[in-house]
Short mmCIF file of C-alpha atoms in Angstrom, two decimals:
data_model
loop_
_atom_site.label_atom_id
_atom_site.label_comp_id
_atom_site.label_asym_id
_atom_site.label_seq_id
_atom_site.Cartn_x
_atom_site.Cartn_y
_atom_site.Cartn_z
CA UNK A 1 -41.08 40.71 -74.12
CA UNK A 2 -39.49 42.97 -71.87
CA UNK A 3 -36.58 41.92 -69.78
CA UNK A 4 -35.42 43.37 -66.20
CA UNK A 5 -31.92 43.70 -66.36
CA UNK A 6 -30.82 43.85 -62.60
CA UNK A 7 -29.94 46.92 -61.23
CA UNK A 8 -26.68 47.62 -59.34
CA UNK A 9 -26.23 48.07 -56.10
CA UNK A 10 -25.42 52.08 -56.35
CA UNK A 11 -28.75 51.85 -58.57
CA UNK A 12 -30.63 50.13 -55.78
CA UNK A 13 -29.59 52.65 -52.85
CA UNK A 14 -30.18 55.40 -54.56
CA UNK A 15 -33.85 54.75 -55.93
CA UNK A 16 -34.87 53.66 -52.31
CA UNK A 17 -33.42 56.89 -50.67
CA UNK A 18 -35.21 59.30 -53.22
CA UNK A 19 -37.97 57.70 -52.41
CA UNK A 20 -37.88 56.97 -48.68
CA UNK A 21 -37.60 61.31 -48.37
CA UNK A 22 -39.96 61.62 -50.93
CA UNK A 23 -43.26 63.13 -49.52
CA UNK A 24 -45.62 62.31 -52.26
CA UNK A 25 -48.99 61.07 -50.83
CA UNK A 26 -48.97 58.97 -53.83
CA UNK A 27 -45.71 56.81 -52.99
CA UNK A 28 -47.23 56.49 -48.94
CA UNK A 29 -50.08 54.80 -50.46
CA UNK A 30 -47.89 52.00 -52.41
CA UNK A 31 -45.83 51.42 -49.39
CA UNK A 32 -45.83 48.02 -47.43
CA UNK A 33 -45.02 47.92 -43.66
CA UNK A 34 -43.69 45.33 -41.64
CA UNK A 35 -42.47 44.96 -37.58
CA UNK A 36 -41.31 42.35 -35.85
CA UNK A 37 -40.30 42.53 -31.67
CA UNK A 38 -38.18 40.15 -29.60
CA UNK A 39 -36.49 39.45 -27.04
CA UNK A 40 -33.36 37.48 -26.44
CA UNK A 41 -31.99 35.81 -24.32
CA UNK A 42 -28.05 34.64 -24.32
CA UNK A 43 -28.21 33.47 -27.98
CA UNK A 44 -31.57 32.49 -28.49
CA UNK A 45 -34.32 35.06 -29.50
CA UNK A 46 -37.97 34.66 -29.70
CA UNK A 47 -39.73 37.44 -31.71
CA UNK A 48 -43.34 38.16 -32.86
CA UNK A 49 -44.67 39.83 -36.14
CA UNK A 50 -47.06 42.65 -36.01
CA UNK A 51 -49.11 39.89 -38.29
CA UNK A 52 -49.30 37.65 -35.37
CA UNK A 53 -46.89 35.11 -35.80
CA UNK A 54 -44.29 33.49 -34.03
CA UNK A 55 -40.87 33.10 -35.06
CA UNK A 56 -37.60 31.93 -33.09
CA UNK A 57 -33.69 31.77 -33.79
CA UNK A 58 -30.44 30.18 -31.98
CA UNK A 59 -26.73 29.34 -33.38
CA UNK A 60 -24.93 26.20 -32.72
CA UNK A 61 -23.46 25.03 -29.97
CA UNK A 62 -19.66 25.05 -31.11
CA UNK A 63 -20.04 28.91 -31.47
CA UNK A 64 -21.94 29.12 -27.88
CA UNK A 65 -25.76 28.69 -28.84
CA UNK A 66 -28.15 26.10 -27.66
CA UNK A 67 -28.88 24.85 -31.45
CA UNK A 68 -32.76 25.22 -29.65
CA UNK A 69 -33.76 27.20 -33.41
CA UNK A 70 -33.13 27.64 -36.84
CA UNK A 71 -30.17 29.77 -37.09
CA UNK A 72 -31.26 33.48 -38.75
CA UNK A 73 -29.25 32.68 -42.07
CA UNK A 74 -31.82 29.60 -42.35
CA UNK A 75 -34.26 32.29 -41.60
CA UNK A 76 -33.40 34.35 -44.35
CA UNK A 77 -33.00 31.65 -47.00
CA UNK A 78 -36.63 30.53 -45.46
CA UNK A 79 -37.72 33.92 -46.52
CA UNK A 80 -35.90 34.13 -49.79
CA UNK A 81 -38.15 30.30 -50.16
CA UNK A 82 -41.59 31.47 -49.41
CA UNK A 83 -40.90 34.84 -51.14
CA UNK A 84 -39.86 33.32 -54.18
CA UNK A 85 -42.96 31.31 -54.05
CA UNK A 86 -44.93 33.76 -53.64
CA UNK A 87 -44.01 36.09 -56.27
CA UNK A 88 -43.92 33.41 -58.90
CA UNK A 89 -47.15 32.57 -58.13
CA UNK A 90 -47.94 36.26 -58.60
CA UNK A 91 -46.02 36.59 -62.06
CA UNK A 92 -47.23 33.34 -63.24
CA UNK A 93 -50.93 34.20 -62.67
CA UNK A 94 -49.82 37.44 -64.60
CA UNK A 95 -48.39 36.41 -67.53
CA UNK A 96 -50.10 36.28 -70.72
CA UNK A 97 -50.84 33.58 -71.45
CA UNK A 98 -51.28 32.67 -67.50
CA UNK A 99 -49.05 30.47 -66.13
CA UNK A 100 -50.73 28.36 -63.06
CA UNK A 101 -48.72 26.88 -60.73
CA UNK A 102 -49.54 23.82 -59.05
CA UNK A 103 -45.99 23.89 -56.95
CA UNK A 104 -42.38 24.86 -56.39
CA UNK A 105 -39.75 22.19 -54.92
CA UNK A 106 -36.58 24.53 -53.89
CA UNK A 107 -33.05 23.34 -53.27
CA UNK A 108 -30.76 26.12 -51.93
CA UNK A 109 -27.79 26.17 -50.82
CA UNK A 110 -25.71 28.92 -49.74
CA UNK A 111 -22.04 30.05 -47.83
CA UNK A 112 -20.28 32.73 -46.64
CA UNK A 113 -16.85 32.59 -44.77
CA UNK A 114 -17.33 32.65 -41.03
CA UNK A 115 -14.55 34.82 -40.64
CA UNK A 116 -16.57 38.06 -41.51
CA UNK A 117 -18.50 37.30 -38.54
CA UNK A 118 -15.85 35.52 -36.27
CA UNK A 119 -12.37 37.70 -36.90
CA UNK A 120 -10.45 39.39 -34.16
CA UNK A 121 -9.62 41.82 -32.41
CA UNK A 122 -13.16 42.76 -31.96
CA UNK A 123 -12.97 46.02 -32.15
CA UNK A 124 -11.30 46.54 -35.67
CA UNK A 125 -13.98 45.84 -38.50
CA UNK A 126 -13.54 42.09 -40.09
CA UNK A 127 -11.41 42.56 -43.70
CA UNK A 128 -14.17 40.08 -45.07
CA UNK A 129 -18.03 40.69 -45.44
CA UNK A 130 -20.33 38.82 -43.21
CA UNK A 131 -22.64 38.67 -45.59
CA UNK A 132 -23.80 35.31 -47.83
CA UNK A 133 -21.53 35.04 -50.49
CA UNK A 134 -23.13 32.69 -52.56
CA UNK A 135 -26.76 31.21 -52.87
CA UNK A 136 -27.09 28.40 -55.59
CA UNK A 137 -29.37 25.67 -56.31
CA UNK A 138 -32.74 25.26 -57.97
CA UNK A 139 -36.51 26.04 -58.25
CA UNK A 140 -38.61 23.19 -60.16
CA UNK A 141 -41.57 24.28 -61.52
CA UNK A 142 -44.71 22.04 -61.52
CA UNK A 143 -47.74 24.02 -63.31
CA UNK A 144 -51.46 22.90 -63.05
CA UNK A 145 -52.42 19.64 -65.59
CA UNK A 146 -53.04 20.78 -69.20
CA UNK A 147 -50.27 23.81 -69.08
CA UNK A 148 -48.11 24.32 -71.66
CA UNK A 149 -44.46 26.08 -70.78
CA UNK A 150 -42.03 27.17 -73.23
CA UNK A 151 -38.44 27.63 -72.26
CA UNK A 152 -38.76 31.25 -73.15
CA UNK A 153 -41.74 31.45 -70.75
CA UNK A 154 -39.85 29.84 -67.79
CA UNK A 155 -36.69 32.20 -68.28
CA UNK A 156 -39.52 35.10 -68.00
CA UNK A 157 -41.02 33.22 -65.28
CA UNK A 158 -37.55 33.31 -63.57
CA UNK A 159 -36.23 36.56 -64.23
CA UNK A 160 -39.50 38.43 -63.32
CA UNK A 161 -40.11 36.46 -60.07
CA UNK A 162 -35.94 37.22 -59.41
CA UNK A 163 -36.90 40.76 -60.08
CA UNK A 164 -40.19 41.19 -58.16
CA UNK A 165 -39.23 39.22 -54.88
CA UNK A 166 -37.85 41.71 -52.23
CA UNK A 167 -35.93 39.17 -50.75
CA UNK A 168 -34.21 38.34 -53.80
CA UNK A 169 -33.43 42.53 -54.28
CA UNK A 170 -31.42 42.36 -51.00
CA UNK A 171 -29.27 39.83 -51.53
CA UNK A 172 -28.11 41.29 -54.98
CA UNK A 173 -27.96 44.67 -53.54
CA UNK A 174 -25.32 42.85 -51.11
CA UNK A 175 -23.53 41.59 -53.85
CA UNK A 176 -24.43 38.45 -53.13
CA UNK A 177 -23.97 35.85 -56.14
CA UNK A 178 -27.37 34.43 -57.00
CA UNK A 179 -27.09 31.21 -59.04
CA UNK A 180 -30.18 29.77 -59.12
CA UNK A 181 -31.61 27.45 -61.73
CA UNK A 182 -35.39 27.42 -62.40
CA UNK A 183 -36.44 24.19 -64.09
CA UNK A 184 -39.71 22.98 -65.48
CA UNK A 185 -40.57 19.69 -63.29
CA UNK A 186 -43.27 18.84 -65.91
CA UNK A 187 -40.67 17.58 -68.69
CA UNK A 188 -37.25 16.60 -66.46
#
């Protein structure tokens, strides 16, 4: 079986800007949109997909907020969540033989140092990244009664749905460690 090995970063950018200027009706056709508006007010904003759906984000109140809404870090572990979910259920469904899953418990965890957001004087740029640092933690697998799962199929399972999940792509194109151990809750 074939694995994905991940690409680097430099690897990453590059693919997505020959293809972002590419004009090939052909690539148009494969390509997924998404928008979002909002608007905010002091630290809160409230924002709307173009799918319909509501979503809303605040910051603590010891760094000003009104703590009224997930903060958009939860937000984008949320979306690393349901993407994740998503895709496996996608590769499992795949995979031959098929691998049905009846659910997904997560437990993530992630940090970054606050000074890449916080550091001063404002208007020098911060000597440390912003960005998560680290996102650990684990994905337990439950499949549907009567289904079989090799450790070799779960590592597949796990490093296609890593692969796949666009959520996932940022945060390694950020450099961001991903430690995250998938786990077959059928036999643990």
């Amino acid at each position: 079986t074939a694995r994905c090995l991940r690409p680097s970063t430099h690897q990453i950018f590059s693919h997505a800007s020959e293809k972002d200027s590419s004009n090939d009706a052909d690539e148009s056709i494969h390509r997924k949109y998404y928008s979002i508006t909002g608007t905010g007010q002091r630290s809160t904003v409230k924002m709307e997909t173009n799918t319909g759906h509501n979503l809303q984000t605040d910051v603590p109140r010891k760094i000003g907020g009104g703590d009224s809404a997930p903060q958009p870090v939860e937000h984008l572990l949320a979306a690393l969540v349901g993407c994740t979910q998503a895709t496996a259920v996608y590769v499992g469904r795949m995979m031959k033989p098929r691998l049905i899953i009846d659910r997904i418990e997560f437990d993530i965890h992630a940090h970054r140092d606050e000074r890449g957001a916080l550091e001063l004087p404002i208007d020098e740029c911060p000597k440390i990244p912003a960005r998560l640092q680290r996102v650990s933690g684990k994905v337990m697998v439950y499949f549907k009664k009567g289904v079989q799962v090799s450790e070799e199929q779960l590592k597949i399972l796990g490093e296609q749905t890593e692969a796949r999940c666009p959520v996932a792509n940022m945060m390694h194109a950020s450099n961001c460690v991903m430690d995250i151990q998938w786990v077959n809750g059928d036999i643990s």
